[in-house]
mmCIF file of C-alpha atoms in Angstrom:
data_model
loop_
_atom_site.group_PDB
_atom_site.id
_atom_site.type_symbol
_atom_site.label_atom_id
_atom_site.label_comp_id
_atom_site.label_asym_id
_atom_site.label_seq_id
_atom_site.Cartn_x
_atom_site.Cartn_y
_atom_site.Cartn_z
ATOM 1 C CA MET A 1 0.000 0.000 0.000
ATOM 2 C CA THR A 2 1.416 3.392 -0.977
ATOM 3 C CA LEU A 3 1.266 6.432 1.288
ATOM 4 C CA LEU A 4 -1.385 7.909 -1.006
ATOM 5 C CA ASP A 5 -3.459 4.720 -0.590
ATOM 6 C CA VAL A 6 -3.196 5.064 3.202
ATOM 7 C CA MET A 7 -4.264 8.712 3.001
ATOM 8 C CA LEU A 8 -7.283 7.791 0.889
ATOM 9 C CA LYS A 9 -8.180 4.933 3.270
ATOM 10 C CA ARG A 10 -7.844 7.034 6.450
ATOM 11 C CA ARG A 11 -11.238 7.977 7.852
ATOM 12 C CA SER A 12 -12.349 9.256 11.249
ATOM 13 C CA ILE A 13 -13.714 6.139 12.937
ATOM 14 C CA ARG A 14 -15.910 6.619 15.997
ATOM 15 C CA LYS A 15 -17.455 3.161 16.429
ATOM 16 C CA TYR A 16 -15.381 0.203 17.539
ATOM 17 C CA THR A 17 -15.823 -3.482 18.290
ATOM 18 C CA ASP A 18 -14.746 -4.988 21.603
ATOM 19 C CA ASP A 19 -11.737 -6.627 19.913
ATOM 20 C CA LYS A 20 -8.310 -5.684 21.242
ATOM 21 C CA ILE A 21 -5.505 -4.027 19.344
ATOM 22 C CA SER A 22 -2.307 -6.027 19.553
ATOM 23 C CA ASP A 23 0.650 -4.632 21.496
ATOM 24 C CA GLU A 24 2.694 -4.981 18.315
ATOM 25 C CA ASP A 25 0.306 -2.710 16.379
ATOM 26 C CA LEU A 26 0.071 -0.246 19.278
ATOM 27 C CA ASN A 27 3.874 -0.049 19.382
ATOM 28 C CA LYS A 28 3.977 0.652 15.643
ATOM 29 C CA ILE A 29 1.504 3.503 16.106
ATOM 30 C CA LEU A 30 3.519 4.945 19.001
ATOM 31 C CA THR A 31 6.745 4.590 17.006
ATOM 32 C CA ALA A 32 5.148 6.612 14.207
ATOM 33 C CA GLY A 33 4.429 9.379 16.729
ATOM 34 C CA LEU A 34 8.018 9.293 17.962
ATOM 35 C CA LEU A 35 9.259 9.557 14.371
ATOM 36 C CA ALA A 36 7.266 12.728 13.713
ATOM 37 C CA PRO A 37 9.434 15.758 13.035
ATOM 38 C CA THR A 38 9.461 18.615 15.532
ATOM 39 C CA SER A 39 10.737 22.156 15.297
ATOM 40 C CA ARG A 40 14.490 22.221 15.787
ATOM 41 C CA ASN A 41 14.238 18.548 16.829
ATOM 42 C CA ARG A 42 13.257 19.597 20.359
ATOM 43 C CA LYS A 43 10.879 16.620 20.755
ATOM 44 C CA PRO A 44 8.491 18.203 23.301
ATOM 45 C CA CYS A 45 5.746 15.559 22.923
ATOM 46 C CA GLU A 46 4.826 12.992 25.553
ATOM 47 C CA PHE A 47 2.417 10.161 24.789
ATOM 48 C CA ILE A 48 0.035 8.913 27.486
ATOM 49 C CA VAL A 49 -1.381 5.507 26.513
ATOM 50 C CA VAL A 50 -4.775 4.940 28.107
ATOM 51 C CA LYS A 51 -6.284 1.458 28.246
ATOM 52 C CA ASP A 52 -8.188 1.811 31.515
ATOM 53 C CA LYS A 53 -11.930 1.967 30.743
ATOM 54 C CA ASP A 54 -12.716 4.315 33.663
ATOM 55 C CA THR A 55 -10.088 6.782 32.468
ATOM 56 C CA LEU A 56 -11.322 6.518 28.869
ATOM 57 C CA LYS A 57 -14.830 7.298 30.131
ATOM 58 C CA LYS A 58 -13.564 10.346 32.060
ATOM 59 C CA LEU A 59 -11.748 11.590 28.959
ATOM 60 C CA SER A 60 -14.908 11.088 26.888
ATOM 61 C CA LYS A 61 -16.669 13.535 29.208
ATOM 62 C CA ALA A 62 -13.777 15.992 29.453
ATOM 63 C CA LYS A 63 -15.063 17.856 26.431
ATOM 64 C CA LYS A 64 -18.484 19.335 25.666
ATOM 65 C CA SER A 65 -18.865 17.385 22.417
ATOM 66 C CA GLY A 66 -16.966 15.259 19.931
ATOM 67 C CA SER A 67 -15.249 13.001 22.463
ATOM 68 C CA ASP A 68 -17.892 10.346 23.116
ATOM 69 C CA MET A 69 -16.021 7.738 21.042
ATOM 70 C CA LEU A 70 -13.241 7.649 23.656
ATOM 71 C CA LYS A 71 -15.371 5.620 26.073
ATOM 72 C CA ASP A 72 -15.685 2.812 23.519
ATOM 73 C CA ALA A 73 -12.092 2.915 22.266
ATOM 74 C CA ASN A 74 -9.834 -0.052 22.911
ATOM 75 C CA VAL A 75 -7.027 2.365 23.700
ATOM 76 C CA ALA A 76 -6.349 6.076 23.340
ATOM 77 C CA ILE A 77 -3.146 8.067 23.050
ATOM 78 C CA ALA A 78 -3.127 11.537 24.574
ATOM 79 C CA VAL A 79 -0.456 13.786 23.090
ATOM 80 C CA PHE A 80 0.914 16.342 25.525
ATOM 81 C CA ALA A 81 3.798 18.704 24.910
ATOM 82 C CA ASP A 82 6.191 20.408 27.284
ATOM 83 C CA THR A 83 5.806 24.125 26.590
ATOM 84 C CA LYS A 84 9.200 24.776 28.220
ATOM 85 C CA LYS A 85 10.876 22.760 25.465
ATOM 86 C CA ALA A 86 9.186 24.343 22.450
ATOM 87 C CA ASP A 87 6.853 27.193 21.568
ATOM 88 C CA THR A 88 5.799 25.104 18.561
ATOM 89 C CA TRP A 89 4.028 22.565 20.749
ATOM 90 C CA ILE A 90 0.746 22.846 18.806
ATOM 91 C CA GLU A 91 2.410 22.110 15.479
ATOM 92 C CA ASP A 92 4.672 19.389 16.897
ATOM 93 C CA SER A 93 1.765 17.623 18.621
ATOM 94 C CA SER A 94 -0.404 17.897 15.511
ATOM 95 C CA ILE A 95 2.248 16.271 13.351
ATOM 96 C CA ALA A 96 2.667 13.421 15.876
ATOM 97 C CA LEU A 97 -1.105 12.870 15.969
ATOM 98 C CA THR A 98 -1.210 12.817 12.168
ATOM 99 C CA TYR A 99 1.647 10.312 11.888
ATOM 100 C CA MET A 100 -0.071 7.995 14.391
ATOM 101 C CA ASP A 101 -3.429 8.436 12.639
ATOM 102 C CA LEU A 102 -1.882 7.417 9.309
ATOM 103 C CA MET A 103 -0.042 4.456 10.845
ATOM 104 C CA ALA A 104 -3.315 3.228 12.382
ATOM 105 C CA ALA A 105 -4.997 3.457 8.966
ATOM 106 C CA SER A 106 -2.138 1.520 7.349
ATOM 107 C CA LEU A 107 -2.648 -1.251 9.926
ATOM 108 C CA GLY A 108 -6.415 -1.366 9.399
ATOM 109 C CA ILE A 109 -7.089 0.098 12.859
ATOM 110 C CA GLY A 110 -9.830 2.664 13.296
ATOM 111 C CA SER A 111 -8.856 5.996 14.781
ATOM 112 C CA CYS A 112 -10.232 9.448 15.415
ATOM 113 C CA TRP A 113 -8.408 12.562 16.486
ATOM 114 C CA CYS A 114 -10.276 14.235 19.338
ATOM 115 C CA GLN A 115 -9.227 17.874 19.777
ATOM 116 C CA PHE A 116 -8.906 19.237 23.329
ATOM 117 C CA HIS A 117 -6.987 22.449 22.620
ATOM 118 C CA LEU A 118 -9.320 25.478 22.529
ATOM 119 C CA ARG A 119 -12.316 23.393 23.587
ATOM 120 C CA SER A 120 -14.448 23.484 26.738
ATOM 121 C CA SER A 121 -15.638 20.726 29.024
ATOM 122 C CA LEU A 122 -19.242 19.798 29.775
ATOM 123 C CA LEU A 123 -19.045 22.070 32.830
ATOM 124 C CA GLY A 124 -17.690 25.002 30.825
ATOM 125 C CA ASN A 125 -14.114 24.539 32.046
ATOM 126 C CA ASP A 126 -11.150 24.335 29.712
ATOM 127 C CA ALA A 127 -10.996 20.814 28.197
ATOM 128 C CA GLU A 128 -7.186 20.920 28.261
ATOM 129 C CA ASP A 129 -7.198 21.539 32.015
ATOM 130 C CA THR A 130 -9.671 18.706 32.509
ATOM 131 C CA ALA A 131 -7.519 16.283 30.476
ATOM 132 C CA CYS A 132 -4.390 17.350 32.395
ATOM 133 C CA GLU A 133 -6.199 16.692 35.667
ATOM 134 C CA VAL A 134 -7.541 13.288 34.548
ATOM 135 C CA LEU A 135 -4.091 12.182 33.341
ATOM 136 C CA GLY A 136 -1.991 13.896 36.020
ATOM 137 C CA MET A 137 0.090 16.156 33.787
ATOM 138 C CA GLY A 138 1.999 19.146 35.186
ATOM 139 C CA ASP A 139 1.377 22.834 34.597
ATOM 140 C CA ASN A 140 3.938 23.206 31.805
ATOM 141 C CA TYR A 141 2.189 20.568 29.669
ATOM 142 C CA ARG A 142 -0.467 21.349 27.088
ATOM 143 C CA ILE A 143 -2.575 18.959 25.050
ATOM 144 C CA VAL A 144 -3.704 19.294 21.457
ATOM 145 C CA GLY A 145 -5.682 16.087 21.309
ATOM 146 C CA VAL A 146 -6.280 12.437 21.995
ATOM 147 C CA LEU A 147 -6.241 9.728 19.332
ATOM 148 C CA SER A 148 -8.889 7.078 19.933
ATOM 149 C CA LEU A 149 -8.042 3.624 18.575
ATOM 150 C CA GLY A 150 -10.084 0.497 18.055
ATOM 151 C CA VAL A 151 -11.072 -2.250 15.688
ATOM 152 C CA THR A 152 -13.460 -0.625 13.241
ATOM 153 C CA LYS A 153 -17.109 -1.578 13.597
ATOM 154 C CA ASP A 154 -18.212 -0.290 10.184
ATOM 155 C CA GLN A 155 -15.447 0.566 7.722
ATOM 156 C CA PRO A 156 -16.485 3.395 5.401
ATOM 157 C CA GLU A 157 -15.346 3.373 1.814
ATOM 158 C CA PRO A 158 -11.998 5.061 1.172
ATOM 159 C CA HIS A 159 -11.923 8.489 -0.361
ATOM 160 C CA THR A 160 -11.095 8.632 -4.062
ATOM 161 C CA LEU A 161 -8.933 11.002 -6.039
ATOM 162 C CA ASP A 162 -12.184 12.314 -7.541
ATOM 163 C CA ASP A 163 -13.093 13.629 -4.051
ATOM 164 C CA ILE A 164 -10.187 16.067 -4.136
ATOM 165 C CA ASP A 165 -11.072 19.703 -4.821
ATOM 166 C CA LYS A 166 -8.156 20.795 -6.987
ATOM 167 C CA ASP A 167 -9.603 24.323 -7.080
ATOM 168 C CA LYS A 168 -7.980 24.721 -3.642
ATOM 169 C CA ILE A 169 -4.539 24.713 -5.293
ATOM 170 C CA HIS A 170 -3.139 28.109 -6.301
ATOM 171 C CA TYR A 171 0.164 28.778 -8.042
ATOM 172 C CA VAL A 172 2.408 31.793 -7.859
ATOM 173 C CA ASN A 173 4.672 31.833 -10.913
#
């Protein structure tokens, strides 16, 4: 499968079976995150792997909407970044999440990126603060998002090259 095939296959999956993801596949996904480039190679990202169902349920409620799939995930990876190491923590975390999302798709594992940065909790609090509290991260850590992972319940069709809006491309000659 080419990288373009993986990109076309990658879909946001929010419904999972009860089947487990193998440790081997999980390690491949985490390795992809560790391979993601960061500004000036500062590597500010930390990956919190969550398998505990109670913690997944708390994370699913840490945001007002769009995080419900976390409670049914087999595992989730929260991507935090140390803001003392890099002021590019948003970009660095986003790239790591994307690399892991693509690796999951290449392995046939469903995933969905759940944004916490700039979102509020059900109680109106900052979703980032809630996630930091749930996962015990220090004050200098910020979170962009959590990647839910699971065996896909209903696999949607891949995108096609016909779905691409090439009118979004502009050239300066």
